[in-house]
Coordinates of C-alpha atoms in Angstrom, one line a residue:
X1 CA 98.6 128.1 106.8
X2 CA 97.4 126.5 103.6
X3 CA 96.7 122.8 102.9
X4 CA 96.4 121.7 99.3
X5 CA 95.8 118.4 97.5
X6 CA 97.5 117.7 94.2
X7 CA 96.5 114.9 91.8
X8 CA 98.0 114.1 88.3
X9 CA 97.7 111.3 85.9
X10 CA 100.0 110.0 83.1
X11 CA 100.0 106.8 81.1
X12 CA 97.3 105.2 83.3
X13 CA 99.4 106.0 86.5
X14 CA 98.0 108.3 89.2
X15 CA 100.1 110.4 91.6
X16 CA 98.7 112.3 94.5
X17 CA 100.0 114.5 97.4
X18 CA 98.8 116.5 100.3
X19 CA 101.0 119.5 101.2
X20 CA 100.8 121.9 104.1
X21 CA 102.5 125.3 103.5
X22 CA 104.4 123.7 100.6
X23 CA 105.7 120.7 102.6
X24 CA 104.5 117.3 101.4
X25 CA 102.7 115.4 104.2
X26 CA 101.4 112.4 102.1
X27 CA 102.4 111.0 98.8
X28 CA 101.0 108.2 96.6
X29 CA 102.0 106.9 93.2
X30 CA 99.7 104.1 91.8
X31 CA 100.9 102.5 88.6
X32 CA 98.8 101.1 85.9
X33 CA 100.0 97.6 86.6
X34 CA 99.2 97.7 90.3
X35 CA 98.0 94.2 91.2
X36 CA 95.4 95.1 93.8
X37 CA 93.8 98.1 95.5
X38 CA 92.9 98.1 99.2
X39 CA 89.1 97.6 99.4
X40 CA 88.9 95.4 96.2
X41 CA 86.4 92.5 96.6
X42 CA 87.1 89.1 95.2
X43 CA 85.4 85.7 94.7
X44 CA 88.1 83.5 96.1
X45 CA 88.7 79.8 96.4
X46 CA 90.1 78.4 99.6
X47 CA 93.3 76.5 98.9
X48 CA 94.6 75.6 102.3
X49 CA 93.3 75.9 105.9
X50 CA 95.7 76.4 108.8
X51 CA 93.7 75.1 111.8
X52 CA 96.4 75.9 114.3
X53 CA 96.5 79.6 113.2
X54 CA 92.8 79.9 112.6
X55 CA 93.6 81.1 109.1
X56 CA 93.4 80.1 105.4
X57 CA 95.2 80.8 102.1
X58 CA 92.7 81.9 99.4
X59 CA 93.3 82.1 95.7
X60 CA 91.9 85.4 94.4
X61 CA 93.6 85.4 91.0
X62 CA 96.8 87.2 92.0
X63 CA 100.4 86.1 91.8
X64 CA 100.3 84.7 95.4
X65 CA 97.4 83.4 97.5
X66 CA 95.9 85.8 99.9
X67 CA 96.0 85.3 103.7
X68 CA 92.6 85.2 105.6
X69 CA 92.5 85.2 109.4
X70 CA 89.4 85.0 111.6
X71 CA 88.3 88.4 112.9
X72 CA 90.2 90.6 110.4
X73 CA 88.4 93.8 109.4
X74 CA 88.9 96.5 106.9
X75 CA 88.3 99.5 109.1
X76 CA 90.1 100.3 112.4
X77 CA 88.7 98.1 115.1
X78 CA 88.9 101.0 117.5
X79 CA 86.1 102.7 115.6
X80 CA 83.7 100.0 117.0
X81 CA 82.4 101.3 120.3
X82 CA 80.5 98.7 122.4
X83 CA 79.9 95.0 122.0
X84 CA 80.3 93.6 118.5
X85 CA 80.2 89.9 117.7
X86 CA 83.2 89.0 115.5
X87 CA 83.8 85.5 114.1
X88 CA 86.5 83.8 116.1
X89 CA 86.7 80.6 114.1
X90 CA 87.0 80.1 110.3
X91 CA 84.5 77.5 109.3
X92 CA 86.1 76.8 105.9
X93 CA 87.6 73.8 104.0
X94 CA 89.7 73.6 100.8
X95 CA 87.6 74.2 97.7
X96 CA 85.1 76.6 99.4
X97 CA 84.2 79.7 97.3
X98 CA 83.9 82.8 99.4
X99 CA 83.7 86.6 99.1
X100 CA 86.8 88.3 100.5
X101 CA 88.2 91.9 100.5
X102 CA 91.8 93.2 100.4
X103 CA 92.8 95.0 103.6
X104 CA 96.6 95.1 103.2
X105 CA 98.9 95.3 100.2
X106 CA 101.2 92.3 99.4
X107 CA 104.6 92.7 101.1
X108 CA 107.8 90.9 100.2
X109 CA 107.0 87.2 99.9
X110 CA 103.5 87.6 101.5
X111 CA 100.3 87.8 99.5
X112 CA 97.5 90.3 100.0
X113 CA 95.9 90.3 103.5
X114 CA 92.1 89.5 103.2
X115 CA 89.0 89.7 105.3
X116 CA 85.6 88.1 105.0
X117 CA 84.0 90.9 107.0
X118 CA 83.3 93.2 104.0
X119 CA 83.0 96.9 104.5
X120 CA 82.6 99.9 102.1
X121 CA 83.8 103.4 103.0
X122 CA 81.8 106.3 101.6
X123 CA 82.4 109.9 102.2
X124 CA 80.3 110.0 105.4
X125 CA 79.6 106.4 106.2
X126 CA 81.4 103.1 106.5
X127 CA 78.9 100.3 105.6
X128 CA 79.4 96.8 107.0
X129 CA 76.9 94.3 105.5
X130 CA 78.1 91.3 107.5
X131 CA 78.2 92.9 111.0
X132 CA 75.1 94.0 113.0
X133 CA 76.3 97.3 114.5
X134 CA 76.0 101.1 114.3
X135 CA 78.3 103.8 115.7
X136 CA 80.1 107.1 115.3
X137 CA 83.8 107.7 114.7
X138 CA 85.8 108.1 117.9
X139 CA 87.4 111.2 116.3
X140 CA 84.1 113.0 116.8
X141 CA 84.5 114.1 120.4
X142 CA 81.6 116.6 120.9
X143 CA 79.0 114.8 123.1
X144 CA 76.0 116.6 121.5
X145 CA 77.2 115.8 118.0
X146 CA 77.8 112.2 119.0
X147 CA 74.4 111.8 120.5
X148 CA 72.7 113.3 117.4
X149 CA 74.8 111.2 115.0
X150 CA 74.2 108.0 117.0
X151 CA 70.4 108.6 116.7
X152 CA 70.8 109.1 112.9
X153 CA 72.9 106.0 112.6
X154 CA 70.3 103.9 114.5
X155 CA 67.6 105.2 112.1
X156 CA 69.6 104.7 108.9
X157 CA 71.3 101.4 109.6
X158 CA 69.7 98.5 107.6
X159 CA 68.6 95.4 109.7
X160 CA 71.3 92.9 110.5
X161 CA 73.9 95.2 108.9
X162 CA 76.2 97.9 110.2
X163 CA 77.3 101.5 109.7
X164 CA 79.8 103.9 111.2
X165 CA 79.4 107.6 110.6
X166 CA 82.8 108.9 109.7
X167 CA 84.5 112.1 110.9
X168 CA 83.6 113.9 107.6
X169 CA 79.9 113.2 108.4
X170 CA 79.9 115.2 111.7
X171 CA 77.9 118.1 110.3
X172 CA 75.7 116.4 107.7
X173 CA 72.0 115.6 108.1
X174 CA 70.0 112.4 108.2
X175 CA 69.1 112.6 104.5
X176 CA 72.8 112.5 103.4
X177 CA 73.6 109.6 105.7
X178 CA 70.6 107.7 104.5
X179 CA 71.3 108.3 100.8
X180 CA 75.0 107.2 101.1
X181 CA 74.1 104.1 103.1
X182 CA 71.5 103.1 100.5
X183 CA 74.1 103.6 97.8
X184 CA 76.7 101.4 99.6
X185 CA 74.0 98.8 100.3
X186 CA 73.2 98.7 96.6
X187 CA 76.9 98.2 95.8
X188 CA 77.0 95.2 98.0
X189 CA 73.9 93.7 96.5
X190 CA 75.4 94.1 93.0
X191 CA 78.6 92.3 94.3
X192 CA 76.4 89.4 95.6
X193 CA 74.8 89.0 92.2
X194 CA 78.3 89.0 90.6
X195 CA 79.4 86.4 93.1
X196 CA 76.7 84.0 92.0
X197 CA 77.6 84.4 88.3
X198 CA 81.4 84.7 88.3
X199 CA 83.8 81.7 88.5
X200 CA 86.4 81.6 91.3
X201 CA 88.8 83.3 91.4
X202 CA 87.6 86.6 90.0
X203 CA 87.6 90.3 90.8
X204 CA 84.1 91.4 91.8
X205 CA 84.7 95.1 92.7
X206 CA 87.6 97.5 92.5
X207 CA 87.9 100.8 94.3
X208 CA 87.7 104.0 92.2
X209 CA 90.8 105.9 90.9
X210 CA 93.2 107.6 93.3
X211 CA 91.6 111.1 92.8
X212 CA 88.2 109.9 94.1
X213 CA 89.7 107.9 97.0
X214 CA 91.7 111.0 98.1
X215 CA 88.4 112.9 98.2
X216 CA 86.8 110.2 100.2
X217 CA 89.6 109.6 102.6
X218 CA 91.5 112.9 102.9
X219 CA 89.4 115.9 101.7
X220 CA 87.9 118.0 104.4
X221 CA 86.6 121.6 104.6
X222 CA 90.1 122.6 105.8
X223 CA 91.5 121.9 102.4
X224 CA 92.2 125.2 100.5
X225 CA 92.8 124.0 97.0
X226 CA 92.4 120.7 95.0
X227 CA 94.7 121.0 92.1
X228 CA 94.4 118.5 89.2
X229 CA 97.1 118.1 86.5
X230 CA 95.1 116.5 83.7
X231 CA 91.8 117.3 82.1
X232 CA 90.2 113.8 82.3
X233 CA 90.8 113.5 86.0
X234 CA 89.6 117.1 86.4
X235 CA 86.3 116.2 84.7
X236 CA 85.9 113.1 87.0
X237 CA 86.5 115.1 90.1
X238 CA 84.2 118.0 88.9
X239 CA 81.4 115.5 88.3
X240 CA 81.8 114.1 91.7
X241 CA 81.8 117.6 93.2
X242 CA 78.6 118.5 91.5
X243 CA 76.8 115.4 92.8
X244 CA 78.3 115.1 96.3
X245 CA 80.7 117.9 97.3
X246 CA 79.4 121.2 96.2
X247 CA 82.0 123.1 98.3
X248 CA 84.8 121.2 96.5
X249 CA 83.8 122.7 93.2
X250 CA 84.9 126.2 94.3
X251 CA 88.3 124.8 95.4
X252 CA 89.0 122.7 92.3
X253 CA 91.7 124.0 89.9
X254 CA 92.8 122.6 86.6
X255 CA 96.6 123.0 86.4
X256 CA 97.4 124.5 82.9
X257 CA 101.1 125.3 83.0
X258 CA 103.6 123.6 80.6
X259 CA 106.0 122.7 83.4
X260 CA 105.6 119.6 85.5
X261 CA 103.0 120.3 88.2
X262 CA 104.9 118.9 91.1
X263 CA 108.0 120.7 90.1
X264 CA 106.1 124.0 89.5
X265 CA 104.8 123.9 93.1
X266 CA 108.1 122.9 94.5
X267 CA 107.0 119.5 95.8
X268 CA 109.4 117.4 93.8
X269 CA 112.2 118.1 96.3
X270 CA 110.2 116.5 99.2
X271 CA 109.3 113.5 97.0
X272 CA 113.0 112.9 96.1
X273 CA 113.8 112.6 99.8
X274 CA 111.8 109.4 99.8
X275 CA 114.8 107.8 98.0
X276 CA 117.3 108.7 100.8
X277 CA 117.8 107.3 104.3
X278 CA 119.0 110.7 105.5
X279 CA 116.6 113.5 106.2
X280 CA 118.1 117.0 106.8
X281 CA 116.4 119.4 109.3
X282 CA 116.5 123.2 109.3
X283 CA 118.8 123.4 112.3
X284 CA 121.5 121.3 110.6
X285 CA 120.6 118.1 112.6
X286 CA 119.4 115.1 110.6
X287 CA 117.6 111.8 110.8
X288 CA 118.8 108.4 109.5
X289 CA 115.9 106.0 108.7
X290 CA 116.7 102.3 108.2
X291 CA 114.2 99.5 107.6
X292 CA 114.6 95.9 108.7
X293 CA 112.2 92.9 108.2
X294 CA 110.7 93.4 111.6
X295 CA 110.8 97.1 112.3
X296 CA 112.0 100.6 111.2
X297 CA 114.8 102.3 113.1
X298 CA 115.2 106.1 113.2
X299 CA 118.4 107.7 114.6
X300 CA 118.5 111.4 115.5
X301 CA 121.8 113.2 115.0
X302 CA 122.9 116.7 115.9
X303 CA 125.0 117.0 112.7
X304 CA 125.9 120.6 112.1
X305 CA 123.7 121.9 114.9
X306 CA 125.9 123.1 117.7
X307 CA 123.1 124.9 119.6
X308 CA 123.6 126.3 123.1
X309 CA 126.6 125.8 125.3
X310 CA 124.3 123.8 127.4
X311 CA 124.4 120.2 126.0
X312 CA 121.2 119.3 127.6
X313 CA 119.3 122.2 126.0
X314 CA 120.9 121.4 122.6
X315 CA 119.8 117.8 122.8
X316 CA 116.3 118.8 123.9
X317 CA 115.9 121.4 121.1
X318 CA 117.2 118.9 118.5
X319 CA 114.8 116.1 119.8
X320 CA 111.8 118.4 119.7
X321 CA 112.6 119.4 116.1
X322 CA 113.1 115.7 115.3
X323 CA 109.8 114.7 116.8
X324 CA 107.9 116.9 114.4
X325 CA 109.9 115.8 111.4
X326 CA 109.6 112.1 112.4
X327 CA 105.8 112.4 112.5
X328 CA 105.9 114.0 109.0
X329 CA 108.2 111.4 107.6
X330 CA 106.0 108.5 108.9
X331 CA 103.1 109.9 106.9
X332 CA 105.1 110.9 103.9
X333 CA 106.9 107.6 103.6
X334 CA 103.9 105.6 104.9
X335 CA 106.1 103.8 107.3
X336 CA 104.0 101.4 109.4
X337 CA 104.4 98.6 112.0
X338 CA 106.9 99.0 114.8
X339 CA 109.2 102.1 114.7
X340 CA 112.0 102.5 117.2
X341 CA 113.5 106.0 117.6
X342 CA 116.9 106.6 119.1
X343 CA 116.7 110.3 120.2
X344 CA 119.7 112.1 121.6
X345 CA 120.3 111.3 125.2
X346 CA 118.8 113.7 127.8
X347 CA 119.1 113.6 131.6
X348 CA 116.2 115.8 132.6
X349 CA 113.0 113.8 133.2
X350 CA 111.0 116.9 132.4
X351 CA 112.6 117.0 129.0
X352 CA 111.9 113.4 128.3
X353 CA 108.2 113.8 129.3
X354 CA 107.9 116.9 127.1
X355 CA 109.4 115.1 124.1
X356 CA 106.9 112.2 124.4
X357 CA 104.0 114.8 124.7
X358 CA 105.2 116.7 121.5
X359 CA 105.7 113.4 119.6
X360 CA 102.2 112.2 120.5
X361 CA 100.7 115.5 119.6
X362 CA 102.3 115.5 116.2
X363 CA 101.3 111.9 115.5
X364 CA 97.7 112.7 116.4
X365 CA 97.3 114.5 113.1
X366 CA 98.1 111.3 111.2
X367 CA 95.1 109.6 109.5
X368 CA 96.5 106.2 110.4
X369 CA 96.3 105.1 114.0
X370 CA 99.6 105.7 115.8
X371 CA 100.6 105.0 119.4
X372 CA 103.7 106.1 121.3
X373 CA 104.6 103.3 123.7
X374 CA 107.0 105.4 125.7
X375 CA 110.7 105.7 126.4
X376 CA 112.7 102.6 127.4
X377 CA 115.5 102.6 130.0
X378 CA 118.0 102.8 127.1
X379 CA 116.3 106.0 125.9
X380 CA 114.6 104.4 122.9
X381 CA 111.1 105.5 122.0
X382 CA 108.8 102.9 120.5
X383 CA 106.0 103.8 118.1
X384 CA 103.4 101.7 116.3
X385 CA 101.5 102.8 113.2
X386 CA 98.7 100.9 111.5
X387 CA 99.7 99.2 108.3
X388 CA 97.5 99.1 105.2
X389 CA 99.4 100.1 102.1
X390 CA 103.0 99.7 101.0
X391 CA 105.5 102.4 101.8
X392 CA 105.5 105.4 99.5
X393 CA 109.0 104.7 98.2
X394 CA 108.1 101.2 97.0
X395 CA 106.5 102.7 93.9
X396 CA 109.5 104.8 93.2
X397 CA 112.2 102.2 93.3
X398 CA 112.9 98.6 92.3
X399 CA 115.4 96.0 93.5
X400 CA 118.9 96.6 92.2
X401 CA 119.8 94.0 89.5
X402 CA 123.3 93.9 91.0
X403 CA 122.6 93.5 94.7
X404 CA 119.0 92.3 94.6
X405 CA 118.0 94.9 97.2
X406 CA 120.6 94.0 99.8
X407 CA 122.7 97.2 99.3
X408 CA 125.9 95.3 99.0
X409 CA 127.8 93.1 96.4
X410 CA 130.7 90.6 96.8
X411 CA 134.1 92.2 97.2
X412 CA 136.7 91.9 94.4
X413 CA 138.8 89.7 96.7
X414 CA 135.9 87.3 97.5
X415 CA 135.1 87.0 93.7
X416 CA 138.8 86.2 93.0
X417 CA 138.7 83.6 95.9
X418 CA 135.7 81.9 94.2
X419 CA 137.5 81.9 90.8
X420 CA 140.6 80.4 92.5
X421 CA 138.4 77.6 94.1
X422 CA 137.0 76.9 90.6
X423 CA 140.4 76.6 89.1
X424 CA 141.6 74.2 91.8
X425 CA 138.6 72.0 91.0
X426 CA 139.3 72.1 87.3
X427 CA 143.0 71.1 87.7
X428 CA 142.1 68.5 90.3
X429 CA 139.8 66.9 87.6
X430 CA 142.8 66.5 85.3
X431 CA 142.7 69.6 83.1
X432 CA 145.9 71.2 81.9
X433 CA 144.4 74.5 80.8
X434 CA 141.6 76.8 81.9
X435 CA 139.5 79.6 80.4
X436 CA 137.8 82.1 82.8
X437 CA 135.2 84.5 81.4
X438 CA 134.5 87.3 84.0
X439 CA 133.6 90.9 84.5
X440 CA 136.1 93.4 83.0
X441 CA 136.8 95.1 86.4
X442 CA 137.5 91.7 88.1
X443 CA 139.8 90.8 85.2
X444 CA 141.7 94.0 85.6
X445 CA 141.9 93.5 89.4
X446 CA 143.4 90.0 89.0
X447 CA 146.1 91.3 86.7
X448 CA 146.8 94.6 88.6
X449 CA 147.0 93.0 92.1
X450 CA 148.5 89.7 90.8
X451 CA 146.1 87.9 93.0
X452 CA 146.9 84.4 91.7
X453 CA 150.7 84.9 90.9
X454 CA 151.8 82.9 93.9
X455 CA 149.6 79.9 92.9
X456 CA 150.9 80.0 89.3
X457 CA 154.5 80.1 90.5
X458 CA 154.2 77.3 93.0
X459 CA 151.3 74.9 92.2
X460 CA 150.2 75.7 88.7
X461 CA 153.6 75.8 87.0
X462 CA 152.6 73.7 84.0
X463 CA 149.1 75.2 83.6
X464 CA 147.8 77.8 81.2
X465 CA 145.0 80.1 82.4
X466 CA 143.3 82.5 80.0
X467 CA 141.1 85.4 81.3
X468 CA 138.5 86.8 79.0
X469 CA 137.0 90.2 80.2
X470 CA 133.4 91.1 79.5
X471 CA 131.8 94.5 80.0
X472 CA 128.3 93.1 80.3
X473 CA 129.0 90.5 83.0
X474 CA 127.8 91.1 86.5
X475 CA 130.8 91.7 88.9
X476 CA 130.0 88.5 90.8
X477 CA 129.4 86.3 87.7
X478 CA 132.0 84.2 85.9
X479 CA 132.2 81.1 83.7
X480 CA 135.0 78.6 83.7
X481 CA 135.9 75.6 81.5
X482 CA 138.8 73.2 81.3
X483 CA 140.8 72.3 78.2
X484 CA 143.5 69.7 77.5
X485 CA 144.3 70.8 73.8
X486 CA 147.8 72.2 73.3
X487 CA 146.5 74.6 70.6
X488 CA 143.7 76.4 72.4
X489 CA 141.1 78.4 70.5
X490 CA 140.6 81.7 72.4
X491 CA 139.4 85.1 71.3
X492 CA 141.8 88.1 70.7
X493 CA 140.8 89.8 74.0
X494 CA 141.8 86.7 76.0
X495 CA 144.8 87.3 78.2
X496 CA 147.2 84.7 79.5
X497 CA 147.5 84.9 83.3
X498 CA 151.0 86.2 84.1

């Protein structure tokens, strides 16, 4: 089993992936025009306070105001073990200038989610300058290690501030923890100085490039290779390795082939699946993943998998395979929030119990916090996954200029019905003639199907209607104008209707 990290850069854009045995587990594409990075710190100006929601809208210089709620934090709240005082009321008014940090990407019509409880994640430590607390990551389960690290955290934590020792810090000593804490504390002090100098709104601090954040958040001793596709990024990572991660230096590889790196290593096929709702599995079964405003729905289908003559066993085998693939797809696509899975129906309670166990086990490998709520009486399994960043596919696609992201456009018959309604209005207003400019396919449809022939023969007997086809017109778009001149001036491509 091999786990590799791949990072490449082009035109100011960064792309990164984590792959296990050649299968992509995580994928990120960050474009040069990205508006905000999670962890960025701003000097913001309060625009509006929502007393009933204990929240405020803050102008941080982006397209939309950010949303700030009392008690929001950057890190997972479950990392905080013990009693921690968190602000429950926002003591703010419009016009106040405050330090805030981005904790969730903008989504849809919503602006960036903000917190006033600043935190900075290092390789081994999360530093929290506004919270008096010290602790150890819950993912470190060995009691002796926890006791040792808790003592180190207590000794290294600055007064009236907080630190959490991260999972990557399990085997490091006090000197490393102390050095990184001091470095993060200095960063915060620099930001405070900038806050006093800069106008509001302004960006005070931005997280490093994708390569360095992948090292901080993903790299562990279990990683076999760290492959970089461009020389500048390679130099940056190499410099970091020399100063902070000496072991990484031996695993760092500069990709020097002429072919695209992701294609050369066979990763592009997995990346391309992000663009499809259907995910094929080895057995011939497949998943269908659909997203709504409130949640994501995943349907499991047997497809071409006929399995055993025993239908119960076929359903169980398919569901177990699907559980592993669903866990991978949630990470790969970065699907978060509420996820509802419609597995194939099973009768055996033991099979249902085993499915939930396997799904929970596979999700436990996810860096983001996941929870399996259980199976409902209808056989639906509910999952929650913590949301921070946008879904992976959001950087690979843009809204269709035709359907604006809905996936559908108006039917030919409905467009013709709208044209007919417009003609009725024109003739009701006293016009004798009409000119309709429309999409070429709609024009051809009107003539081929004779959609308006009955109206012309019965109610528009003394009217003239010219249709002008346009290749560049959207199928749903048309222009219409009335005319009372006997000698009408129309272009050569205009066609008299019937």
